[in-house]
Amino acid sequence: MSEAVFRTVKSSQVILKELMVPSYANFGGKVHGGIILGLMDKIAYTCAATHAKGYCVTASVDSVDFMNPVEVGDLLTLYASVNYVGSSSMEVGIKVVSEDFKQGIVKHTNTSYFTMVALDEETRKPTKVAGLLLEDEEEIRRFVMGKLRKKLRRAHQKEIDDIRQALDLDLDLAMKEVEGENCLLPKS
């Protein structure tokens, strides 16, 4: 029987810096959210693949709430860290900060959590990942919070599935849910 493998959180932490150029602008003149999401996915993959020592895919992304706009010309810095690992899945926490280095203004733009799954490169089936060697109180706190988020995601998905099944079985319940909402139903 092989001995369990553990890796430190620090061994897979990643920092990505990128200058926000004019081609990243949306119609409002700010950096397009899709550009930032793409960078977040890139750093989540890099962090997870470094920990797993192999191929990983994005399984889910917790909410991404943009708290501050990112301006063209800002330096965007993304910080990624594996917070929690299961058997084949990992939660990668990502913090995004923009900096107007001319004016010295630094803004936290968003934090998000990506669930990444390690896959065997031949079979494309989930494969076991190393555990986390937690070295300080902050890493322990992040691990516990990651475990809690995983539990909440599963409970939330079950609740949505239960509601979907109830609505499929009961059209009257569905009709009650749309009452008073900003929609128009076809005339029957």
mmCIF file with all atom_site columns, C-alpha atoms in Angstrom:
data_model
loop_
_atom_site.group_PDB
_atom_site.id
_atom_site.type_symbol
_atom_site.label_atom_id
_atom_site.label_alt_id
_atom_site.label_comp_id
_atom_site.label_asym_id
_atom_site.label_entity_id
_atom_site.label_seq_id
_atom_site.pdbx_PDB_ins_code
_atom_site.Cartn_x
_atom_site.Cartn_y
_atom_site.Cartn_z
_atom_site.occupancy
_atom_site.B_iso_or_equiv
_atom_site.pdbx_formal_charge
_atom_site.auth_seq_id
_atom_site.auth_comp_id
_atom_site.auth_asym_id
_atom_site.auth_atom_id
_atom_site.pdbx_PDB_model_num
ATOM 1   C CA . MET A 1 1   ? 0.000   0.000  0.000   1.00 0.00 ? 1   MET A CA 1
ATOM 2   C CA . SER A 1 2   ? 1.424   3.377  -0.968  1.00 0.00 ? 2   SER A CA 1
ATOM 3   C CA . GLU A 1 3   ? 1.975   6.118  1.550   1.00 0.00 ? 3   GLU A CA 1
ATOM 4   C CA . ALA A 1 4   ? -0.370  9.139  1.451   1.00 0.00 ? 4   ALA A CA 1
ATOM 5   C CA . VAL A 1 5   ? 1.038   12.184 -0.327  1.00 0.00 ? 5   VAL A CA 1
ATOM 6   C CA . PHE A 1 6   ? 0.592   15.699 1.026   1.00 0.00 ? 6   PHE A CA 1
ATOM 7   C CA . ARG A 1 7   ? 1.696   18.995 -0.476  1.00 0.00 ? 7   ARG A CA 1
ATOM 8   C CA . THR A 1 8   ? 1.853   22.410 1.121   1.00 0.00 ? 8   THR A CA 1
ATOM 9   C CA . VAL A 1 9   ? -0.544  25.163 0.145   1.00 0.00 ? 9   VAL A CA 1
ATOM 10  C CA . LYS A 1 10  ? 2.413   27.386 -0.709  1.00 0.00 ? 10  LYS A CA 1
ATOM 11  C CA . SER A 1 11  ? 3.816   24.846 -3.191  1.00 0.00 ? 11  SER A CA 1
ATOM 12  C CA . SER A 1 12  ? 1.004   25.543 -5.662  1.00 0.00 ? 12  SER A CA 1
ATOM 13  C CA . GLN A 1 13  ? 0.149   29.200 -4.990  1.00 0.00 ? 13  GLN A CA 1
ATOM 14  C CA . VAL A 1 14  ? 0.208   31.333 -8.128  1.00 0.00 ? 14  VAL A CA 1
ATOM 15  C CA . ILE A 1 15  ? 0.293   35.065 -8.790  1.00 0.00 ? 15  ILE A CA 1
ATOM 16  C CA . LEU A 1 16  ? -0.603  36.404 -12.239 1.00 0.00 ? 16  LEU A CA 1
ATOM 17  C CA . LYS A 1 17  ? -0.160  40.041 -13.249 1.00 0.00 ? 17  LYS A CA 1
ATOM 18  C CA . GLU A 1 18  ? -1.477  41.486 -16.471 1.00 0.00 ? 18  GLU A CA 1
ATOM 19  C CA . LEU A 1 19  ? -1.776  44.997 -17.811 1.00 0.00 ? 19  LEU A CA 1
ATOM 20  C CA . MET A 1 20  ? -5.309  45.837 -18.922 1.00 0.00 ? 20  MET A CA 1
ATOM 21  C CA . VAL A 1 21  ? -4.957  46.998 -22.535 1.00 0.00 ? 21  VAL A CA 1
ATOM 22  C CA . PRO A 1 22  ? -7.474  48.873 -24.733 1.00 0.00 ? 22  PRO A CA 1
ATOM 23  C CA . SER A 1 23  ? -8.502  45.708 -26.605 1.00 0.00 ? 23  SER A CA 1
ATOM 24  C CA . TYR A 1 24  ? -9.921  44.393 -23.293 1.00 0.00 ? 24  TYR A CA 1
ATOM 25  C CA . ALA A 1 25  ? -12.452 47.246 -23.042 1.00 0.00 ? 25  ALA A CA 1
ATOM 26  C CA . ASN A 1 26  ? -16.200 46.716 -23.198 1.00 0.00 ? 26  ASN A CA 1
ATOM 27  C CA . PHE A 1 27  ? -18.680 49.184 -24.718 1.00 0.00 ? 27  PHE A CA 1
ATOM 28  C CA . GLY A 1 28  ? -18.662 51.180 -21.472 1.00 0.00 ? 28  GLY A CA 1
ATOM 29  C CA . GLY A 1 29  ? -14.897 51.700 -21.598 1.00 0.00 ? 29  GLY A CA 1
ATOM 30  C CA . LYS A 1 30  ? -14.158 49.408 -18.643 1.00 0.00 ? 30  LYS A CA 1
ATOM 31  C CA . VAL A 1 31  ? -12.383 46.048 -18.842 1.00 0.00 ? 31  VAL A CA 1
ATOM 32  C CA . HIS A 1 32  ? -14.816 43.380 -19.998 1.00 0.00 ? 32  HIS A CA 1
ATOM 33  C CA . GLY A 1 33  ? -15.797 40.955 -17.228 1.00 0.00 ? 33  GLY A CA 1
ATOM 34  C CA . GLY A 1 34  ? -15.200 38.027 -19.590 1.00 0.00 ? 34  GLY A CA 1
ATOM 35  C CA . ILE A 1 35  ? -11.522 38.972 -19.858 1.00 0.00 ? 35  ILE A CA 1
ATOM 36  C CA . ILE A 1 36  ? -11.220 38.853 -16.070 1.00 0.00 ? 36  ILE A CA 1
ATOM 37  C CA . LEU A 1 37  ? -13.118 35.541 -15.898 1.00 0.00 ? 37  LEU A CA 1
ATOM 38  C CA . GLY A 1 38  ? -10.766 34.073 -18.495 1.00 0.00 ? 38  GLY A CA 1
ATOM 39  C CA . LEU A 1 39  ? -7.746  35.123 -16.432 1.00 0.00 ? 39  LEU A CA 1
ATOM 40  C CA . MET A 1 40  ? -9.367  33.665 -13.320 1.00 0.00 ? 40  MET A CA 1
ATOM 41  C CA . ASP A 1 41  ? -9.937  30.331 -15.064 1.00 0.00 ? 41  ASP A CA 1
ATOM 42  C CA . LYS A 1 42  ? -6.342  30.334 -16.299 1.00 0.00 ? 42  LYS A CA 1
ATOM 43  C CA . ILE A 1 43  ? -4.890  30.910 -12.836 1.00 0.00 ? 43  ILE A CA 1
ATOM 44  C CA . ALA A 1 44  ? -7.298  28.388 -11.247 1.00 0.00 ? 44  ALA A CA 1
ATOM 45  C CA . TYR A 1 45  ? -6.090  25.761 -13.728 1.00 0.00 ? 45  TYR A CA 1
ATOM 46  C CA . THR A 1 46  ? -2.434  26.607 -13.129 1.00 0.00 ? 46  THR A CA 1
ATOM 47  C CA . CYS A 1 47  ? -2.847  26.410 -9.351  1.00 0.00 ? 47  CYS A CA 1
ATOM 48  C CA . ALA A 1 48  ? -4.862  23.155 -9.408  1.00 0.00 ? 48  ALA A CA 1
ATOM 49  C CA . ALA A 1 49  ? -2.651  21.454 -12.011 1.00 0.00 ? 49  ALA A CA 1
ATOM 50  C CA . THR A 1 50  ? 0.437   22.378 -10.005 1.00 0.00 ? 50  THR A CA 1
ATOM 51  C CA . HIS A 1 51  ? -1.058  20.790 -6.884  1.00 0.00 ? 51  HIS A CA 1
ATOM 52  C CA . ALA A 1 52  ? -2.385  17.730 -8.748  1.00 0.00 ? 52  ALA A CA 1
ATOM 53  C CA . LYS A 1 53  ? 0.745   17.377 -10.908 1.00 0.00 ? 53  LYS A CA 1
ATOM 54  C CA . GLY A 1 54  ? -1.554  16.746 -13.851 1.00 0.00 ? 54  GLY A CA 1
ATOM 55  C CA . TYR A 1 55  ? -4.494  17.717 -16.000 1.00 0.00 ? 55  TYR A CA 1
ATOM 56  C CA . CYS A 1 56  ? -7.474  19.442 -14.327 1.00 0.00 ? 56  CYS A CA 1
ATOM 57  C CA . VAL A 1 57  ? -10.813 20.826 -15.464 1.00 0.00 ? 57  VAL A CA 1
ATOM 58  C CA . THR A 1 58  ? -13.103 23.500 -14.068 1.00 0.00 ? 58  THR A CA 1
ATOM 59  C CA . ALA A 1 59  ? -16.126 21.811 -12.495 1.00 0.00 ? 59  ALA A CA 1
ATOM 60  C CA . SER A 1 60  ? -17.846 24.882 -11.075 1.00 0.00 ? 60  SER A CA 1
ATOM 61  C CA . VAL A 1 61  ? -17.376 28.496 -10.142 1.00 0.00 ? 61  VAL A CA 1
ATOM 62  C CA . ASP A 1 62  ? -18.989 30.100 -7.129  1.00 0.00 ? 62  ASP A CA 1
ATOM 63  C CA . SER A 1 63  ? -20.542 33.482 -7.699  1.00 0.00 ? 63  SER A CA 1
ATOM 64  C CA . VAL A 1 64  ? -18.351 36.161 -9.203  1.00 0.00 ? 64  VAL A CA 1
ATOM 65  C CA . ASP A 1 65  ? -19.397 39.539 -7.872  1.00 0.00 ? 65  ASP A CA 1
ATOM 66  C CA . PHE A 1 66  ? -17.496 42.459 -9.372  1.00 0.00 ? 66  PHE A CA 1
ATOM 67  C CA . MET A 1 67  ? -17.189 44.977 -6.544  1.00 0.00 ? 67  MET A CA 1
ATOM 68  C CA . ASN A 1 68  ? -15.171 47.587 -8.450  1.00 0.00 ? 68  ASN A CA 1
ATOM 69  C CA . PRO A 1 69  ? -14.699 48.205 -12.174 1.00 0.00 ? 69  PRO A CA 1
ATOM 70  C CA . VAL A 1 70  ? -11.323 47.560 -13.756 1.00 0.00 ? 70  VAL A CA 1
ATOM 71  C CA . GLU A 1 71  ? -10.017 50.383 -15.900 1.00 0.00 ? 71  GLU A CA 1
ATOM 72  C CA . VAL A 1 72  ? -7.985  50.134 -19.092 1.00 0.00 ? 72  VAL A CA 1
ATOM 73  C CA . GLY A 1 73  ? -4.407  50.856 -18.029 1.00 0.00 ? 73  GLY A CA 1
ATOM 74  C CA . ASP A 1 74  ? -4.783  49.189 -14.621 1.00 0.00 ? 74  ASP A CA 1
ATOM 75  C CA . LEU A 1 75  ? -2.436  46.413 -13.561 1.00 0.00 ? 75  LEU A CA 1
ATOM 76  C CA . LEU A 1 76  ? -4.556  43.426 -12.600 1.00 0.00 ? 76  LEU A CA 1
ATOM 77  C CA . THR A 1 77  ? -3.104  40.991 -10.071 1.00 0.00 ? 77  THR A CA 1
ATOM 78  C CA . LEU A 1 78  ? -4.712  37.615 -9.418  1.00 0.00 ? 78  LEU A CA 1
ATOM 79  C CA . TYR A 1 79  ? -3.753  35.479 -6.417  1.00 0.00 ? 79  TYR A CA 1
ATOM 80  C CA . ALA A 1 80  ? -4.678  31.774 -6.412  1.00 0.00 ? 80  ALA A CA 1
ATOM 81  C CA . SER A 1 81  ? -4.377  29.189 -3.683  1.00 0.00 ? 81  SER A CA 1
ATOM 82  C CA . VAL A 1 82  ? -5.701  25.679 -3.143  1.00 0.00 ? 82  VAL A CA 1
ATOM 83  C CA . ASN A 1 83  ? -7.920  26.047 -0.083  1.00 0.00 ? 83  ASN A CA 1
ATOM 84  C CA . TYR A 1 84  ? -9.442  22.585 0.160   1.00 0.00 ? 84  TYR A CA 1
ATOM 85  C CA . VAL A 1 85  ? -8.978  19.167 -1.439  1.00 0.00 ? 85  VAL A CA 1
ATOM 86  C CA . GLY A 1 86  ? -11.302 16.214 -1.581  1.00 0.00 ? 86  GLY A CA 1
ATOM 87  C CA . SER A 1 87  ? -10.489 12.956 -3.326  1.00 0.00 ? 87  SER A CA 1
ATOM 88  C CA . SER A 1 88  ? -10.125 14.328 -6.867  1.00 0.00 ? 88  SER A CA 1
ATOM 89  C CA . SER A 1 89  ? -11.496 17.843 -6.466  1.00 0.00 ? 89  SER A CA 1
ATOM 90  C CA . MET A 1 90  ? -9.849  21.006 -5.222  1.00 0.00 ? 90  MET A CA 1
ATOM 91  C CA . GLU A 1 91  ? -11.234 24.382 -4.274  1.00 0.00 ? 91  GLU A CA 1
ATOM 92  C CA . VAL A 1 92  ? -9.030  27.169 -5.616  1.00 0.00 ? 92  VAL A CA 1
ATOM 93  C CA . GLY A 1 93  ? -9.592  30.562 -4.009  1.00 0.00 ? 93  GLY A CA 1
ATOM 94  C CA . ILE A 1 94  ? -8.863  33.535 -6.257  1.00 0.00 ? 94  ILE A CA 1
ATOM 95  C CA . LYS A 1 95  ? -8.493  37.142 -5.194  1.00 0.00 ? 95  LYS A CA 1
ATOM 96  C CA . VAL A 1 96  ? -8.356  39.832 -7.879  1.00 0.00 ? 96  VAL A CA 1
ATOM 97  C CA . VAL A 1 97  ? -6.886  43.285 -7.272  1.00 0.00 ? 97  VAL A CA 1
ATOM 98  C CA . SER A 1 98  ? -6.578  46.168 -9.728  1.00 0.00 ? 98  SER A CA 1
ATOM 99  C CA . GLU A 1 99  ? -3.988  48.899 -9.396  1.00 0.00 ? 99  GLU A CA 1
ATOM 100 C CA . ASP A 1 100 ? -3.852  52.303 -10.999 1.00 0.00 ? 100 ASP A CA 1
ATOM 101 C CA . PHE A 1 101 ? -0.124  52.643 -10.471 1.00 0.00 ? 101 PHE A CA 1
ATOM 102 C CA . LYS A 1 102 ? -0.046  56.237 -11.758 1.00 0.00 ? 102 LYS A CA 1
ATOM 103 C CA . GLN A 1 103 ? -2.354  57.395 -8.968  1.00 0.00 ? 103 GLN A CA 1
ATOM 104 C CA . GLY A 1 104 ? -1.404  54.693 -6.468  1.00 0.00 ? 104 GLY A CA 1
ATOM 105 C CA . ILE A 1 105 ? -4.991  53.437 -6.147  1.00 0.00 ? 105 ILE A CA 1
ATOM 106 C CA . VAL A 1 106 ? -5.424  49.732 -5.339  1.00 0.00 ? 106 VAL A CA 1
ATOM 107 C CA . LYS A 1 107 ? -8.906  48.152 -5.458  1.00 0.00 ? 107 LYS A CA 1
ATOM 108 C CA . HIS A 1 108 ? -10.080 44.668 -4.533  1.00 0.00 ? 108 HIS A CA 1
ATOM 109 C CA . THR A 1 109 ? -12.272 43.793 -7.511  1.00 0.00 ? 109 THR A CA 1
ATOM 110 C CA . ASN A 1 110 ? -13.504 40.327 -6.582  1.00 0.00 ? 110 ASN A CA 1
ATOM 111 C CA . THR A 1 111 ? -12.904 37.018 -4.827  1.00 0.00 ? 111 THR A CA 1
ATOM 112 C CA . SER A 1 112 ? -14.198 33.738 -6.159  1.00 0.00 ? 112 SER A CA 1
ATOM 113 C CA . TYR A 1 113 ? -13.856 30.013 -5.618  1.00 0.00 ? 113 TYR A CA 1
ATOM 114 C CA . PHE A 1 114 ? -13.303 27.575 -8.473  1.00 0.00 ? 114 PHE A CA 1
ATOM 115 C CA . THR A 1 115 ? -13.847 23.853 -8.036  1.00 0.00 ? 115 THR A CA 1
ATOM 116 C CA . MET A 1 116 ? -11.281 22.025 -10.129 1.00 0.00 ? 116 MET A CA 1
ATOM 117 C CA . VAL A 1 117 ? -11.157 18.268 -10.721 1.00 0.00 ? 117 VAL A CA 1
ATOM 118 C CA . ALA A 1 118 ? -8.017  16.303 -11.529 1.00 0.00 ? 118 ALA A CA 1
ATOM 119 C CA . LEU A 1 119 ? -8.473  13.909 -14.448 1.00 0.00 ? 119 LEU A CA 1
ATOM 120 C CA . ASP A 1 120 ? -6.384  10.988 -15.611 1.00 0.00 ? 120 ASP A CA 1
ATOM 121 C CA . GLU A 1 121 ? -4.928  12.106 -18.939 1.00 0.00 ? 121 GLU A CA 1
ATOM 122 C CA . GLU A 1 122 ? -5.697  8.781  -20.667 1.00 0.00 ? 122 GLU A CA 1
ATOM 123 C CA . THR A 1 123 ? -9.083  7.790  -19.260 1.00 0.00 ? 123 THR A CA 1
ATOM 124 C CA . ARG A 1 124 ? -10.369 11.329 -18.553 1.00 0.00 ? 124 ARG A CA 1
ATOM 125 C CA . LYS A 1 125 ? -11.804 9.953  -15.297 1.00 0.00 ? 125 LYS A CA 1
ATOM 126 C CA . PRO A 1 126 ? -11.308 11.724 -11.946 1.00 0.00 ? 126 PRO A CA 1
ATOM 127 C CA . THR A 1 127 ? -8.038  10.807 -10.273 1.00 0.00 ? 127 THR A CA 1
ATOM 128 C CA . LYS A 1 128 ? -6.866  11.129 -6.687  1.00 0.00 ? 128 LYS A CA 1
ATOM 129 C CA . VAL A 1 129 ? -4.963  14.258 -5.683  1.00 0.00 ? 129 VAL A CA 1
ATOM 130 C CA . ALA A 1 130 ? -2.483  14.857 -2.896  1.00 0.00 ? 130 ALA A CA 1
ATOM 131 C CA . GLY A 1 131 ? -3.794  16.080 0.415   1.00 0.00 ? 131 GLY A CA 1
ATOM 132 C CA . LEU A 1 132 ? -2.959  19.495 1.817   1.00 0.00 ? 132 LEU A CA 1
ATOM 133 C CA . LEU A 1 133 ? -0.306  19.980 4.447   1.00 0.00 ? 133 LEU A CA 1
ATOM 134 C CA . LEU A 1 134 ? -1.765  22.841 6.482   1.00 0.00 ? 134 LEU A CA 1
ATOM 135 C CA . GLU A 1 135 ? 0.978   24.951 8.046   1.00 0.00 ? 135 GLU A CA 1
ATOM 136 C CA . ASP A 1 136 ? -0.784  27.800 9.837   1.00 0.00 ? 136 ASP A CA 1
ATOM 137 C CA . GLU A 1 137 ? -4.098  28.979 11.253  1.00 0.00 ? 137 GLU A CA 1
ATOM 138 C CA . GLU A 1 138 ? -5.066  30.834 8.054   1.00 0.00 ? 138 GLU A CA 1
ATOM 139 C CA . GLU A 1 139 ? -4.617  27.686 5.950   1.00 0.00 ? 139 GLU A CA 1
ATOM 140 C CA . ILE A 1 140 ? -6.664  25.677 8.475   1.00 0.00 ? 140 ILE A CA 1
ATOM 141 C CA . ARG A 1 141 ? -9.431  28.328 8.380   1.00 0.00 ? 141 ARG A CA 1
ATOM 142 C CA . ARG A 1 142 ? -9.464  28.321 4.565   1.00 0.00 ? 142 ARG A CA 1
ATOM 143 C CA . PHE A 1 143 ? -9.611  24.516 4.476   1.00 0.00 ? 143 PHE A CA 1
ATOM 144 C CA . VAL A 1 144 ? -12.570 24.435 6.885   1.00 0.00 ? 144 VAL A CA 1
ATOM 145 C CA . MET A 1 145 ? -14.366 27.189 4.930   1.00 0.00 ? 145 MET A CA 1
ATOM 146 C CA . GLY A 1 146 ? -13.723 25.308 1.662   1.00 0.00 ? 146 GLY A CA 1
ATOM 147 C CA . LYS A 1 147 ? -15.196 22.155 3.163   1.00 0.00 ? 147 LYS A CA 1
ATOM 148 C CA . LEU A 1 148 ? -18.235 24.154 4.324   1.00 0.00 ? 148 LEU A CA 1
ATOM 149 C CA . ARG A 1 149 ? -18.684 25.740 0.861   1.00 0.00 ? 149 ARG A CA 1
ATOM 150 C CA . LYS A 1 150 ? -18.576 22.251 -0.715  1.00 0.00 ? 150 LYS A CA 1
ATOM 151 C CA . LYS A 1 151 ? -21.270 21.051 1.691   1.00 0.00 ? 151 LYS A CA 1
ATOM 152 C CA . LEU A 1 152 ? -23.411 24.144 1.009   1.00 0.00 ? 152 LEU A CA 1
ATOM 153 C CA . ARG A 1 153 ? -23.008 23.764 -2.795  1.00 0.00 ? 153 ARG A CA 1
ATOM 154 C CA . ARG A 1 154 ? -24.240 20.173 -2.585  1.00 0.00 ? 154 ARG A CA 1
ATOM 155 C CA . ALA A 1 155 ? -27.197 21.125 -0.377  1.00 0.00 ? 155 ALA A CA 1
ATOM 156 C CA . HIS A 1 156 ? -28.081 24.036 -2.675  1.00 0.00 ? 156 HIS A CA 1
ATOM 157 C CA . GLN A 1 157 ? -27.955 21.801 -5.768  1.00 0.00 ? 157 GLN A CA 1
ATOM 158 C CA . LYS A 1 158 ? -30.194 19.232 -4.071  1.00 0.00 ? 158 LYS A CA 1
ATOM 159 C CA . GLU A 1 159 ? -32.677 21.984 -3.142  1.00 0.00 ? 159 GLU A CA 1
ATOM 160 C CA . ILE A 1 160 ? -32.764 23.227 -6.756  1.00 0.00 ? 160 ILE A CA 1
ATOM 161 C CA . ASP A 1 161 ? -33.237 19.674 -8.056  1.00 0.00 ? 161 ASP A CA 1
ATOM 162 C CA . ASP A 1 162 ? -36.101 19.106 -5.594  1.00 0.00 ? 162 ASP A CA 1
ATOM 163 C CA . ILE A 1 163 ? -37.813 22.355 -6.667  1.00 0.00 ? 163 ILE A CA 1
ATOM 164 C CA . ARG A 1 164 ? -37.353 21.482 -10.349 1.00 0.00 ? 164 ARG A CA 1
ATOM 165 C CA . GLN A 1 165 ? -38.990 18.085 -9.793  1.00 0.00 ? 165 GLN A CA 1
ATOM 166 C CA . ALA A 1 166 ? -41.867 19.676 -7.862  1.00 0.00 ? 166 ALA A CA 1
ATOM 167 C CA . LEU A 1 167 ? -42.447 22.215 -10.656 1.00 0.00 ? 167 LEU A CA 1
ATOM 168 C CA . ASP A 1 168 ? -42.359 19.452 -13.282 1.00 0.00 ? 168 ASP A CA 1
ATOM 169 C CA . LEU A 1 169 ? -45.085 17.612 -11.387 1.00 0.00 ? 169 LEU A CA 1
ATOM 170 C CA . ASP A 1 170 ? -47.257 20.584 -10.432 1.00 0.00 ? 170 ASP A CA 1
ATOM 171 C CA . LEU A 1 171 ? -48.051 23.228 -13.076 1.00 0.00 ? 171 LEU A CA 1
ATOM 172 C CA . ASP A 1 172 ? -50.245 25.126 -10.582 1.00 0.00 ? 172 ASP A CA 1
ATOM 173 C CA . LEU A 1 173 ? -47.206 25.556 -8.304  1.00 0.00 ? 173 LEU A CA 1
ATOM 174 C CA . ALA A 1 174 ? -45.220 26.865 -11.258 1.00 0.00 ? 174 ALA A CA 1
ATOM 175 C CA . MET A 1 175 ? -48.001 29.332 -12.111 1.00 0.00 ? 175 MET A CA 1
ATOM 176 C CA . LYS A 1 176 ? -47.994 30.647 -8.509  1.00 0.00 ? 176 LYS A CA 1
ATOM 177 C CA . GLU A 1 177 ? -44.247 31.250 -8.716  1.00 0.00 ? 177 GLU A CA 1
ATOM 178 C CA . VAL A 1 178 ? -44.617 33.573 -11.734 1.00 0.00 ? 178 VAL A CA 1
ATOM 179 C CA . GLU A 1 179 ? -47.459 35.644 -10.261 1.00 0.00 ? 179 GLU A CA 1
ATOM 180 C CA . GLY A 1 180 ? -46.395 39.255 -9.753  1.00 0.00 ? 180 GLY A CA 1
ATOM 181 C CA . GLU A 1 181 ? -43.116 38.744 -11.629 1.00 0.00 ? 181 GLU A CA 1
ATOM 182 C CA . ASN A 1 182 ? -41.914 40.735 -14.629 1.00 0.00 ? 182 ASN A CA 1
ATOM 183 C CA . CYS A 1 183 ? -43.198 38.290 -17.259 1.00 0.00 ? 183 CYS A CA 1
ATOM 184 C CA . LEU A 1 184 ? -46.147 37.887 -19.574 1.00 0.00 ? 184 LEU A CA 1
ATOM 185 C CA . LEU A 1 185 ? -47.923 34.573 -19.975 1.00 0.00 ? 185 LEU A CA 1
ATOM 186 C CA . PRO A 1 186 ? -49.583 33.497 -23.199 1.00 0.00 ? 186 PRO A CA 1
ATOM 187 C CA . LYS A 1 187 ? -53.352 33.899 -23.326 1.00 0.00 ? 187 LYS A CA 1
ATOM 188 C CA . SER A 1 188 ? -55.104 30.555 -22.955 1.00 0.00 ? 188 SER A CA 1
#
